[in-house]
Every structure is written in C-alpha cells, then in structure tokens.
Coordinates of C-alpha atoms in Angstrom, one line a residue:
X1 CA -7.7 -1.7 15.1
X2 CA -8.3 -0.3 11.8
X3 CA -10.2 -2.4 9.0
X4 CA -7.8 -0.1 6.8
X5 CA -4.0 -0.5 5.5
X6 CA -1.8 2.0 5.8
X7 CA -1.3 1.9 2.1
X8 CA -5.0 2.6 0.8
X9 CA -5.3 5.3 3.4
X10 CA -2.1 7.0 2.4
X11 CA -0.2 5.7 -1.2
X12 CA 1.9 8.4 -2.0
X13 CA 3.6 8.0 1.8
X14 CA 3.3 3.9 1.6
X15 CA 5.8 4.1 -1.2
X16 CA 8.5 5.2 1.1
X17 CA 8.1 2.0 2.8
X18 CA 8.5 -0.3 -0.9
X19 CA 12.3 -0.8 0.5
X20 CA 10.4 -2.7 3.6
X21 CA 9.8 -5.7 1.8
X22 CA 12.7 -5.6 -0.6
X23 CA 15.1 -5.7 2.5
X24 CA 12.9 -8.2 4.3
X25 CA 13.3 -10.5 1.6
X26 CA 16.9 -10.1 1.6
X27 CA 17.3 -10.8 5.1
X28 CA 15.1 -13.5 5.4
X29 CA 16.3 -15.4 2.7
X30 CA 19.7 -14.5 3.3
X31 CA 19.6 -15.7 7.0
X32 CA 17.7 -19.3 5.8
X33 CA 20.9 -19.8 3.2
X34 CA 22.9 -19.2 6.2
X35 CA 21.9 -21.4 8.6
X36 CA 20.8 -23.8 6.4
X37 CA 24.8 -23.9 5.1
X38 CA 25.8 -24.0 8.9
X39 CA 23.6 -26.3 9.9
X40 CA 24.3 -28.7 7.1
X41 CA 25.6 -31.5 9.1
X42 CA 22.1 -31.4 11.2
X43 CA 20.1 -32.2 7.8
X44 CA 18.7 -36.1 7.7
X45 CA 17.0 -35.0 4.8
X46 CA 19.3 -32.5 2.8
X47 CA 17.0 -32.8 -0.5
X48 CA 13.7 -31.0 2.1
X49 CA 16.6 -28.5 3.1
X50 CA 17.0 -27.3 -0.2
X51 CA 13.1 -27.3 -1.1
X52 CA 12.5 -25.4 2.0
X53 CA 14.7 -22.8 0.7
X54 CA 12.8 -23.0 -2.7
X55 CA 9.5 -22.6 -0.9
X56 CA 11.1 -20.0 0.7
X57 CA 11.9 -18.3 -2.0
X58 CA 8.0 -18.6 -3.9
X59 CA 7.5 -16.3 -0.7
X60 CA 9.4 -13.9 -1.3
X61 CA 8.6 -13.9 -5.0
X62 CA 5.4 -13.8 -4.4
X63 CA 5.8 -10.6 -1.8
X64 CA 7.7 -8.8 -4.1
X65 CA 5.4 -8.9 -7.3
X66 CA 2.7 -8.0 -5.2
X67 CA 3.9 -5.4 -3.3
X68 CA 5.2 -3.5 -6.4
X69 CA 3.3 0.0 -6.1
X70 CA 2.2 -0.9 -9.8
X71 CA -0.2 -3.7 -8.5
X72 CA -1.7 -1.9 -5.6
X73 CA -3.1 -2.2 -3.5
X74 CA -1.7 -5.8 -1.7
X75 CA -4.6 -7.9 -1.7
X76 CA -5.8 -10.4 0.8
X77 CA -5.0 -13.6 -1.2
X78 CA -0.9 -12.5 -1.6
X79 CA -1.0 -11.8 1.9
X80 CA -2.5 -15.6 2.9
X81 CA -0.1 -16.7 0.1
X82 CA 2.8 -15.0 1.6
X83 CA 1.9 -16.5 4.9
X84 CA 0.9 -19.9 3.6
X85 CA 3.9 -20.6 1.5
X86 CA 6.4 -18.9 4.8
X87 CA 5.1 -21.4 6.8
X88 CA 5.3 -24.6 5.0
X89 CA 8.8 -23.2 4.5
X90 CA 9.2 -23.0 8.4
X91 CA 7.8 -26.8 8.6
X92 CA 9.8 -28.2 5.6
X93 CA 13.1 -27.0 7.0
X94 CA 12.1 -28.7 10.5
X95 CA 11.2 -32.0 8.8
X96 CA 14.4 -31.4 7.0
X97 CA 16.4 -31.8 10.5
X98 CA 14.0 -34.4 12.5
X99 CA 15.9 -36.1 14.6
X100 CA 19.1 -34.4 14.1
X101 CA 18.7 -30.5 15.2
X102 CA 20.4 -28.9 18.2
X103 CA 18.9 -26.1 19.0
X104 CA 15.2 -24.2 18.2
X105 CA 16.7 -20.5 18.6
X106 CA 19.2 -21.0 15.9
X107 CA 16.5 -22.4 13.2
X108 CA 15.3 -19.7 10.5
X109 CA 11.9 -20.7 9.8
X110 CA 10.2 -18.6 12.6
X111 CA 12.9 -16.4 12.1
X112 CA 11.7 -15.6 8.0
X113 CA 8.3 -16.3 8.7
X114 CA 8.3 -13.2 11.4
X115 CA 10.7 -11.0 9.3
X116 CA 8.2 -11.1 5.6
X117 CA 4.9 -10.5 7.9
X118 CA 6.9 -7.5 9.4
X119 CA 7.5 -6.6 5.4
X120 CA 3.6 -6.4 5.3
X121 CA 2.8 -4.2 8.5
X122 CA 1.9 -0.8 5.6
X123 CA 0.3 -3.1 3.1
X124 CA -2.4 -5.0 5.3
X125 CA -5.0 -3.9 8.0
X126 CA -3.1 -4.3 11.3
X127 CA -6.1 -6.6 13.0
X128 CA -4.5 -9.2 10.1
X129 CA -1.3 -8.6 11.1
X130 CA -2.3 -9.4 14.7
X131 CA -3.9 -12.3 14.0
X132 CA -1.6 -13.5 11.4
X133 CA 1.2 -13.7 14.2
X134 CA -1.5 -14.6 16.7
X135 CA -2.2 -18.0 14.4
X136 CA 1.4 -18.1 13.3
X137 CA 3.0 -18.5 17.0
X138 CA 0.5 -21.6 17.8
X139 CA 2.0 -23.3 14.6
X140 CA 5.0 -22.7 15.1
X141 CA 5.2 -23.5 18.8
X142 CA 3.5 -26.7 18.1
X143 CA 5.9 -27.6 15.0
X144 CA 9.0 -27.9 17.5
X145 CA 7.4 -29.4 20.3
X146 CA 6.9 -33.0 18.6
X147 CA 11.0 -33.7 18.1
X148 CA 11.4 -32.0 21.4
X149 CA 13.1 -35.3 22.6
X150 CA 15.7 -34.9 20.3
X151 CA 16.8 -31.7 21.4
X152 CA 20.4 -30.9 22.8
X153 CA 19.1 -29.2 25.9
X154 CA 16.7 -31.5 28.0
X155 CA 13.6 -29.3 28.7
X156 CA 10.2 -30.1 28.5
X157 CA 8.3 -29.1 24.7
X158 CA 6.4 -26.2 26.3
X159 CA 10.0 -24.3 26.8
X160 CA 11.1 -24.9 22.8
X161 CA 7.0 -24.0 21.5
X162 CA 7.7 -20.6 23.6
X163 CA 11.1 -20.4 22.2
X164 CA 9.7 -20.7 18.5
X165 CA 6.5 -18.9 18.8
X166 CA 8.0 -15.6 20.7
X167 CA 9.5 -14.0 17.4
X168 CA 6.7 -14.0 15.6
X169 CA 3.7 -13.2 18.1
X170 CA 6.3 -10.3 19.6
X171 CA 7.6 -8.7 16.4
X172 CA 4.2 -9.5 14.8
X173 CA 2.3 -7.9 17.1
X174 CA 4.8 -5.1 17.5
X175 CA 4.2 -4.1 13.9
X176 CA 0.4 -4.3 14.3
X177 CA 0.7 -1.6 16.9
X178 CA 3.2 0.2 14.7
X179 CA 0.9 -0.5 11.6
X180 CA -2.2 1.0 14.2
X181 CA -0.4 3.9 15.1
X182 CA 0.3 4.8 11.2
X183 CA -3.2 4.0 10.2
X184 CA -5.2 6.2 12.6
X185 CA -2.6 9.0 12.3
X186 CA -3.5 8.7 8.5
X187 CA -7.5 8.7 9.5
X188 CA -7.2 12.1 11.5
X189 CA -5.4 13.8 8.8
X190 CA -8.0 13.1 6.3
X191 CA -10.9 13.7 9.4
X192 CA -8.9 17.0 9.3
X193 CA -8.7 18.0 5.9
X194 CA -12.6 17.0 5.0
X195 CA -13.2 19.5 8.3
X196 CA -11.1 21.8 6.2
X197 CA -12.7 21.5 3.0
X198 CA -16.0 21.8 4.2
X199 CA -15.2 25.0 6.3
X200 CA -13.8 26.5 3.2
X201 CA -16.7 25.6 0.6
X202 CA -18.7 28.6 0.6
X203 CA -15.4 30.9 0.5
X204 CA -14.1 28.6 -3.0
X205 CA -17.9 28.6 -4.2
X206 CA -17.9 32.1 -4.3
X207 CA -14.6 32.6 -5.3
X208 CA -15.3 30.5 -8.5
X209 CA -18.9 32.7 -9.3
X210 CA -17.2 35.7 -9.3
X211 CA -14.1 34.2 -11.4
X212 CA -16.5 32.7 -14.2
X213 CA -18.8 35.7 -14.1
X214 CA -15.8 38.0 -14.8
X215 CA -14.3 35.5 -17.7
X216 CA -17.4 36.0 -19.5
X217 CA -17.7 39.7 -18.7
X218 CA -14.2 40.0 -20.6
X219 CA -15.2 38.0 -23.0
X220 CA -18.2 39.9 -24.3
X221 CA -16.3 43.0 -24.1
X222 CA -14.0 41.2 -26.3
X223 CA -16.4 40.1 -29.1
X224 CA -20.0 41.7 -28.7
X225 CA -19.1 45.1 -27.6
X226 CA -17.3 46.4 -30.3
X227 CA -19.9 45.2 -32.4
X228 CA -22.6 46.9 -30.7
X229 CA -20.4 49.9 -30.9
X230 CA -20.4 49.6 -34.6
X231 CA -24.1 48.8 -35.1
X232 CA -25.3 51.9 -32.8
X233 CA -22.3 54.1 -34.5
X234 CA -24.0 53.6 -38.1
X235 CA -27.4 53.3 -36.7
X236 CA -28.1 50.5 -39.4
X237 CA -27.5 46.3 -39.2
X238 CA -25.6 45.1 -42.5
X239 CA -25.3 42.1 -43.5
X240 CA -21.6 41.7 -42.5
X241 CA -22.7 42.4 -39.1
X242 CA -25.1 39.9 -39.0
X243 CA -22.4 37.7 -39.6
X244 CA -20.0 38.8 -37.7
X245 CA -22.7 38.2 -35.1
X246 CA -23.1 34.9 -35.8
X247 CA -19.2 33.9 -35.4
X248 CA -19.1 36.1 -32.1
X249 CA -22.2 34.1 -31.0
X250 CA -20.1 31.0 -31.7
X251 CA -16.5 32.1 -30.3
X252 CA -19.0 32.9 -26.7
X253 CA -20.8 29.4 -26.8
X254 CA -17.3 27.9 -27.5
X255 CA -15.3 29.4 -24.3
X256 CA -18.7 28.6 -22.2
X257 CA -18.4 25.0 -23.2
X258 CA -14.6 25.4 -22.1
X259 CA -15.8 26.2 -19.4
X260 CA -17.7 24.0 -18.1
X261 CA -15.5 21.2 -19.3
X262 CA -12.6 22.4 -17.7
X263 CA -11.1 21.1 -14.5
X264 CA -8.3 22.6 -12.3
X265 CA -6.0 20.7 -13.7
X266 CA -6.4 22.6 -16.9
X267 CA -5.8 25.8 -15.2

C-alpha cells in the first residue's frame, strides 16, 4: 500500500469527499444517541453513558476541524486522536452497561469507531487505515469478551470478540483497499503527466525562444527603428536624439525585465 493519502496526492479531487466526514459524524453520533436512548434501561452507570457520548463527540469535533480543507493536509496526530478518543468512547459506553447489556451487535461503539475511520479512508495513507482497524478489531474484540457472562445469549467470549471486532477490521479494511485503489490511480496519472511534460519540453522550449525573440524584435521596431530612421535621414546625431535614445534604451531594458519576471500566470 501507498505511504501516500489520497488527499496530498490529489487536493482539488479530495475536496469532493469533505461531505465523507461530515456525514460520518452525523451518523455515528446520531446512531450512539440512539441506542444509547434505547438502551437506557441497560445502563448501571447512566452518568459513563452520557460521557461516552461526550467523548464521542471530542471525536468528531476533533475530525471535523481537522479535516476542514483549510487545515490540510490531516496530520498523523488528529488521526491517532480521532482513533484514541473513538475508542475510549467504545470502552466507556461498555463500562457504562457492565453487567446489564443484552446484546454485542446492537452496541454503537464498534459501530462509531468503524464508521469515523471510514471518514478518514482520503485523508490518511491506507497502510494506517489497515492497521488502524487491524489494532482496533483486537480491542474491541477483547473489550466484550470480559462481561461475556452476562450476556443474554450463552456462547462462549470468542463468538461476541468476533461479533465486535468484524465491523471494524471488515469495513476498515474495505476502505483501505478503496483508499489503495484511489491512491495509485492518482500515482499513474501524475507518472503520466511528468511522461507528458517531459515529451513535450523541447517543443514548449522552443516555442517560448521564438515567442521572446519576436517580443523583442517588435519592440525595437517599436522604439529604435524609427530613430535610426531619423538619425540616418538627417545624416547628423542631435542632441534630442541622444535623448530620445536614452529613454528608448530604458523603455527596452524595462519590458526585458518584464520579461524575465513574468510567469504564465501573468499572461
């Protein structure tokens, strides 16, 4: 996988994808205020439910600020933040309901945690990604299988640490590979156009000497010629054409300078 994200390869085309993490957000948050309101009779510890939520939240706050195309590119530490704050979110919420929760499937901390390092696939290299829901599947899957025993449905821990640890190391590794696929079709487009450029050099090389030689040609038809005209006309140099000299001299030296100092972007 590429060392490269999706967004410093290609930034104009990563800013189609800014709604990714607004909508991420909004689901993930809005799925954890769901269940949590639910759920609420399966809380021994309401006042952890609602700071899971808040921790929740500093996530997606912390996602959103970074991910603004203002502040790019997404840096390492917001994406470890991201991460670090989704998953004590995920562990708060199951402290929250020790002892007292049903089910595993119906829980949303795997469920947000998976759904904001999705939001990420465009913003970080997709080796990260990979291992981000590599790591992230062994914490979660070891996070339910301690209250296992408390569970509705008798089965043994390994069953609830695959039920909690598939979201995240399936959709997270499924937007790796979708991350891959947009990063190395970004790689062979530039491959392409640096093959391009490179072809066309001499062609724009030349193009430029004969567009600068015939600027200047016009412009000493413009100011010296008719001077010489005059001079060779009368057969004598006064002193108002040494003058006049002078401030052709200068007008020359000052579109030469323009020259030089002007880009394409002037043109």
């Amino acid at each position: 996988m590429s060392a490269r994200s999706a967004q410093r390869l290609d930034p104009l085309g990563s800013l189609s994808a800014r709604a990714l993490p607004l909508l991420g957000s909004a689901a993930a948050f809005g799925y954890a205020l769901f269940s949590t309101f639910s759920h609420r009779d399966q809380f021994s510890h309401p006042l952890l439910g609602i700071l899971a939520l808040a921790v929740l939240g500093a996530a997606i706050a912390v996602l959103n600020v970074n991910a603004m195309p203002s502040r790019a590119p997404f840096r390492r530490g917001a994406f470890l933040t991201v991460l670090a704050l989704a998953m004590l979110a995920a562990a708060t919420s199951t402290v929250a309901t020790w002892g007292s929760d049903r089910l595993v499937q119906d829980d949303w901390g795997q469920i947000a945690f998976t759904v904001l390092l999705v939001s990420m696939a465009q913003l970080r290299p997709p080796a990260e990604i990979a291992t981000a829901a590599s790591v992230a599947a062994v914490l979660l899957g070891g996070m339910v299988a301690i209250p296992a025993a408390h569970y509705a449905i008798a089965v043994g821990p390994g069953i609830y640490s695959i039920v909690a640890a598939t979201p995240a190391l399936a959709l997270g590794l499924g937007a790796a590979t979708y991350a891959t696929v947009i990063v190395r079709g970004a790689e062979r487009w530039q491959a392409a156009a640096r093959e391009g450029m490179v072809r066309l050099e001499p062609e724009v090389r030349e193009f430029a000497a004969r567009s600068v030689h015939q600027e200047q040609v016009t412009a000493l038809n413009t100011n010296a010629a008719p001077l010489f005209a005059a001079v060779i006309e009368r057969g004598a140099l006064t002193e108002a054409d040494i003058e006049r000299a002078a401030q052709a001299a200068g007008e020359l030296r000052a579109h030469a300078l323009r020259l030089l100092r002007g880009t394409w972007l002037h043109d």
